[in-house]
Coordinates of C-alpha atoms in Angstrom, one line a residue:
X1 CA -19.3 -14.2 -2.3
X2 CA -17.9 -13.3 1.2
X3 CA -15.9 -10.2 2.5
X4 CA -12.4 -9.9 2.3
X5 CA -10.5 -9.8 5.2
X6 CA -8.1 -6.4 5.9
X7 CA -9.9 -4.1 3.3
X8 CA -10.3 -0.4 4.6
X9 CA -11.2 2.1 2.1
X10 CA -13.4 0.0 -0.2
X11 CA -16.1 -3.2 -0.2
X12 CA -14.2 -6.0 -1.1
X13 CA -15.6 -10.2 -2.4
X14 CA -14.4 -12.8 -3.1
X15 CA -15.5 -16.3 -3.9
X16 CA -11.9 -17.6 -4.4
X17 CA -12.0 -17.8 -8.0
X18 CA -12.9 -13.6 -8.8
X19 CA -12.7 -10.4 -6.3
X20 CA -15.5 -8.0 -6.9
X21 CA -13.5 -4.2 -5.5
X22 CA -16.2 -1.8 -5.0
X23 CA -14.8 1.7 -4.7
X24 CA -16.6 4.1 -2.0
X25 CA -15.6 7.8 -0.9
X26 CA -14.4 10.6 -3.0
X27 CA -13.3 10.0 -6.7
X28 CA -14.2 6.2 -6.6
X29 CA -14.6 6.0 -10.9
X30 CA -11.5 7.8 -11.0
X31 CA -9.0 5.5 -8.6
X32 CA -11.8 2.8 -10.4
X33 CA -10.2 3.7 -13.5
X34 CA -6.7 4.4 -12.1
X35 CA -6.3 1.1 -10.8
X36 CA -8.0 -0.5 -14.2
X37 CA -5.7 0.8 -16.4
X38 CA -2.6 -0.1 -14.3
X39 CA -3.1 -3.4 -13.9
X40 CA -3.6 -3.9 -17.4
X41 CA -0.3 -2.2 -18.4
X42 CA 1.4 -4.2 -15.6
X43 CA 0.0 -7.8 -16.8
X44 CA 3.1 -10.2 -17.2
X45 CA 5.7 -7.4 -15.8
X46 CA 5.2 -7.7 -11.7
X47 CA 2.5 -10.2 -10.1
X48 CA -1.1 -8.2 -10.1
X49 CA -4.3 -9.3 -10.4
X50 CA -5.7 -9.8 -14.0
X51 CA -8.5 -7.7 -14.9
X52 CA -12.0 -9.1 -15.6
X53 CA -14.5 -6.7 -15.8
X54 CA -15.4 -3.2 -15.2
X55 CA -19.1 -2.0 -14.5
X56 CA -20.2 1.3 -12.6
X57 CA -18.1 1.5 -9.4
X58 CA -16.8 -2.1 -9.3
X59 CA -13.7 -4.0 -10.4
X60 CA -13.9 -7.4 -11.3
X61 CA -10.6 -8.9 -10.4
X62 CA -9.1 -12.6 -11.2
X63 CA -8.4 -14.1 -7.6
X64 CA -4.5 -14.3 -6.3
X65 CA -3.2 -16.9 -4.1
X66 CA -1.0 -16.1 -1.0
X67 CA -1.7 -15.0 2.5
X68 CA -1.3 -10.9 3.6
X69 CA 2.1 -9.8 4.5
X70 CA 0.6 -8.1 7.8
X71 CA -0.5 -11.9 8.8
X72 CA 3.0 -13.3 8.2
X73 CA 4.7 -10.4 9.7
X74 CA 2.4 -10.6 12.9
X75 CA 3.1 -14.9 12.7
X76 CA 6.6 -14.5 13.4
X77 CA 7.9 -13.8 10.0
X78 CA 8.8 -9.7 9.7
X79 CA 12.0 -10.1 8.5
X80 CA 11.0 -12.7 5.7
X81 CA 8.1 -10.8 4.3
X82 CA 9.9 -6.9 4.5
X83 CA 12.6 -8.5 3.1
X84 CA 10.5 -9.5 0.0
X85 CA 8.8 -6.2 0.2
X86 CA 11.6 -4.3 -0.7
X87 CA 12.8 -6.0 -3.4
X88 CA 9.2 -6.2 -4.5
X89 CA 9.5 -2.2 -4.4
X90 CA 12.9 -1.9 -6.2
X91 CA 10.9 -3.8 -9.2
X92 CA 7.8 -1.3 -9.1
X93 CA 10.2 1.6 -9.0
X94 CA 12.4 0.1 -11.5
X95 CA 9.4 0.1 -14.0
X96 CA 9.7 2.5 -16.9
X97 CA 12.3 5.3 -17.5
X98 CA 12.9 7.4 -14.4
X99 CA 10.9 11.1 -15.2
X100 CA 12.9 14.4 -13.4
X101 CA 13.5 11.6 -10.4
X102 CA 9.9 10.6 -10.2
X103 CA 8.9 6.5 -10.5
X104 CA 5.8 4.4 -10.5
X105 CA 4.6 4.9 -6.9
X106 CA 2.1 2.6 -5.4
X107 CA 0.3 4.8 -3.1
X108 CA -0.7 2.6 -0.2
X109 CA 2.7 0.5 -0.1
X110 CA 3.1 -1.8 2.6
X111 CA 2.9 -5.9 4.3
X112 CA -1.0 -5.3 4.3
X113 CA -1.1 -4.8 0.6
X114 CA 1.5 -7.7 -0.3
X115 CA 0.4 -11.6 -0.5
X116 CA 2.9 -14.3 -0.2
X117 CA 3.5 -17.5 -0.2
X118 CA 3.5 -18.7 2.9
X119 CA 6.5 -21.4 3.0
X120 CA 8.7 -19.6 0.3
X121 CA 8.0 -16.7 1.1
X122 CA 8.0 -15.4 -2.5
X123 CA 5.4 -12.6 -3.9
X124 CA 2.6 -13.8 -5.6
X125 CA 0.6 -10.9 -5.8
X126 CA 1.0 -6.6 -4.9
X127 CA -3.0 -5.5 -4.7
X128 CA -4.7 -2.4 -4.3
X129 CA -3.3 0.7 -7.5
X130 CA -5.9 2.8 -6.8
X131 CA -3.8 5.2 -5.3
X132 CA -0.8 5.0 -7.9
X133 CA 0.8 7.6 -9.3
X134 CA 4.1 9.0 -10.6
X135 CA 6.4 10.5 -7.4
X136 CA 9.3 10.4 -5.6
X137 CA 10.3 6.9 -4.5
X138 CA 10.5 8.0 -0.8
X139 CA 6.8 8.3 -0.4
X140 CA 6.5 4.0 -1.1
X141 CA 9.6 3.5 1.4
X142 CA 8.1 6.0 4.2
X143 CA 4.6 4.5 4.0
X144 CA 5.8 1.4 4.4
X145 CA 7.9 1.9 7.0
X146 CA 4.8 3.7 8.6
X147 CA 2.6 1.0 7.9
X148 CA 5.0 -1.1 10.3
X149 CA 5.9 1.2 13.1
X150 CA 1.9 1.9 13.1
X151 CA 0.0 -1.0 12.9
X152 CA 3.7 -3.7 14.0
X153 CA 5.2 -1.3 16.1
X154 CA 6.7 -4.6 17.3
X155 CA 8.6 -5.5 14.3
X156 CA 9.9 -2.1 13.6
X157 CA 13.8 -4.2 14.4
X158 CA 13.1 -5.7 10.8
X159 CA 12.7 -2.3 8.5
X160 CA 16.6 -2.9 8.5
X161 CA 15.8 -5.9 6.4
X162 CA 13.2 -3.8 4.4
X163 CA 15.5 -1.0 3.3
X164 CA 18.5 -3.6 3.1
X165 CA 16.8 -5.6 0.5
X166 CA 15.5 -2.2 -1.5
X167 CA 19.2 -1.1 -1.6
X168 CA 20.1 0.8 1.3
X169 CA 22.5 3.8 -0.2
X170 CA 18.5 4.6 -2.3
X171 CA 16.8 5.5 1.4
X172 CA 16.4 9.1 2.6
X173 CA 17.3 10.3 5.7
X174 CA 15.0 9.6 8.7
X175 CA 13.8 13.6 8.6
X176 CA 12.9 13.0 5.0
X177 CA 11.3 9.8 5.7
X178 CA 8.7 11.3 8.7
X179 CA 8.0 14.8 7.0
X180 CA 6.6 12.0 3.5
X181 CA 5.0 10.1 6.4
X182 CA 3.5 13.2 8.4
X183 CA 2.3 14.5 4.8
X184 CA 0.2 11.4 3.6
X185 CA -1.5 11.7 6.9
X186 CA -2.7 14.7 5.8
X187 CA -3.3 14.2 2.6
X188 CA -6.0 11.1 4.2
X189 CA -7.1 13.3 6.7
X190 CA -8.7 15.6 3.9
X191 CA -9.4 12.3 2.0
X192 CA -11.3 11.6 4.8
X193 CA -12.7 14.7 5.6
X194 CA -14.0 15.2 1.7
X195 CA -16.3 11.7 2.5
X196 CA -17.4 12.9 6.2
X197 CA -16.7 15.9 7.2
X198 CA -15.5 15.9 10.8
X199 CA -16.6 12.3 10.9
X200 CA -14.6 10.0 13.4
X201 CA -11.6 9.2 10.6
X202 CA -10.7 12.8 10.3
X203 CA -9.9 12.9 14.0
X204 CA -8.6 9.3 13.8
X205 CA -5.9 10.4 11.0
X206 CA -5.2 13.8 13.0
X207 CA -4.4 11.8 15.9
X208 CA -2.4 9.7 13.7
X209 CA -0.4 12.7 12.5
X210 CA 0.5 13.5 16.1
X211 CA 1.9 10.3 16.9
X212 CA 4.1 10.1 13.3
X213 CA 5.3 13.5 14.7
X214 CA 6.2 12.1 18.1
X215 CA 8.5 8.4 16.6
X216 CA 12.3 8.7 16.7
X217 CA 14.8 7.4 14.5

């Protein structure tokens, strides 16, 4: 099995017919389990990985065809692939009875956790629960829109298309938008912080929070 490409917070194989997620950091059997029993439930109802296996700390995961959105995005193809992201979000928030407000909230929404095909354009898989949760639909739409203006900072014209295809009169204002985005930083700063204190990602994800504080509408 070789390494996965674009995987951050975990070790990540695959031999193109299973992918072996091996979780790492604070509370890995819990996001383990987290992510387990979503992707069971969501067999069938939105396009996930099936689930193969679980052993101690790993995830055996059926293999999922289509290239990362952050590959398309960066090939010349933002407003294709943020288009499908947001009506790929609508259906994961659309999932369930609404709870006071809160939906099913991926966590870690964005291109990079997104496969496609690569002609159609069309999702064939959204990877990567561990961080799920019930919440307020703003914290999927800021993330993602943080994901872009971070890491695509060149295809930030296209986040019209994004919020466009999620259903524009659903999208907080900007303020609302950069306080959820300013607060996840934080919330992986201590994330980060509980795995190494001080270690070079807490100061990577402060410096992070200083520049989210900094963007403009």
């Amino acid at each position: 099995m070789r390494p996965l490409k674009h995987g951050y917070t975990n070790r990540t194989l695959g031999d193109g017919a299973v992918v072996k997620k091996t979780y790492e950091g604070p509370d890995a059997e819990l996001r383990l389990d987290r992510e387990r029993r979503l992707l069971i439930r969501l067999q069938g109802r939105l396009p996930v990985p099936p689930v193969h296996a679980a052993d101690t700390g790993t995830l055996t995961l059926g293999f999922m065809p289509g290239v990362p959105g952050q590959e398309l995005l960066d090939a010349g193809h933002a407003v294709e692939v943020l288009e499908a992201c947001g009506e790929l979000l609508r259906r994961i928030h659309g999932m369930g009875a609404r709870d006071k407000g809160q939906v099913l909230v991926h966590g870690d929404y964005g291109p990079n956790n997104v496969l496609l095909d690569p002609v159609t354009f069309q999702v064939t898989a959204v990877v990567d629960w561990e961080f799920a949760h019930l919440g307020d639909p703003v914290e999927d739409l800021a993330w993602c829109e943080w994901i872009v203006r971070m890491h695509h900072p060149g295809h930030r014209h296209a986040l019209d298309a994004f919020f466009r295809a999620y259903g524009g009169d659903a999208v907080p204002p900007w303020p609302v938008r950069r306080a959820v985005m300013l607060a996840r930083c934080a919330s992986l700063r201590e994330f980060c912080h509980r795995w190494e204190p001080n270690g070079p990602a807490v100061t990577l994800w402060r410096e992070r929070a200083i520049a989210t504080a900094g963007w403009q509408e």
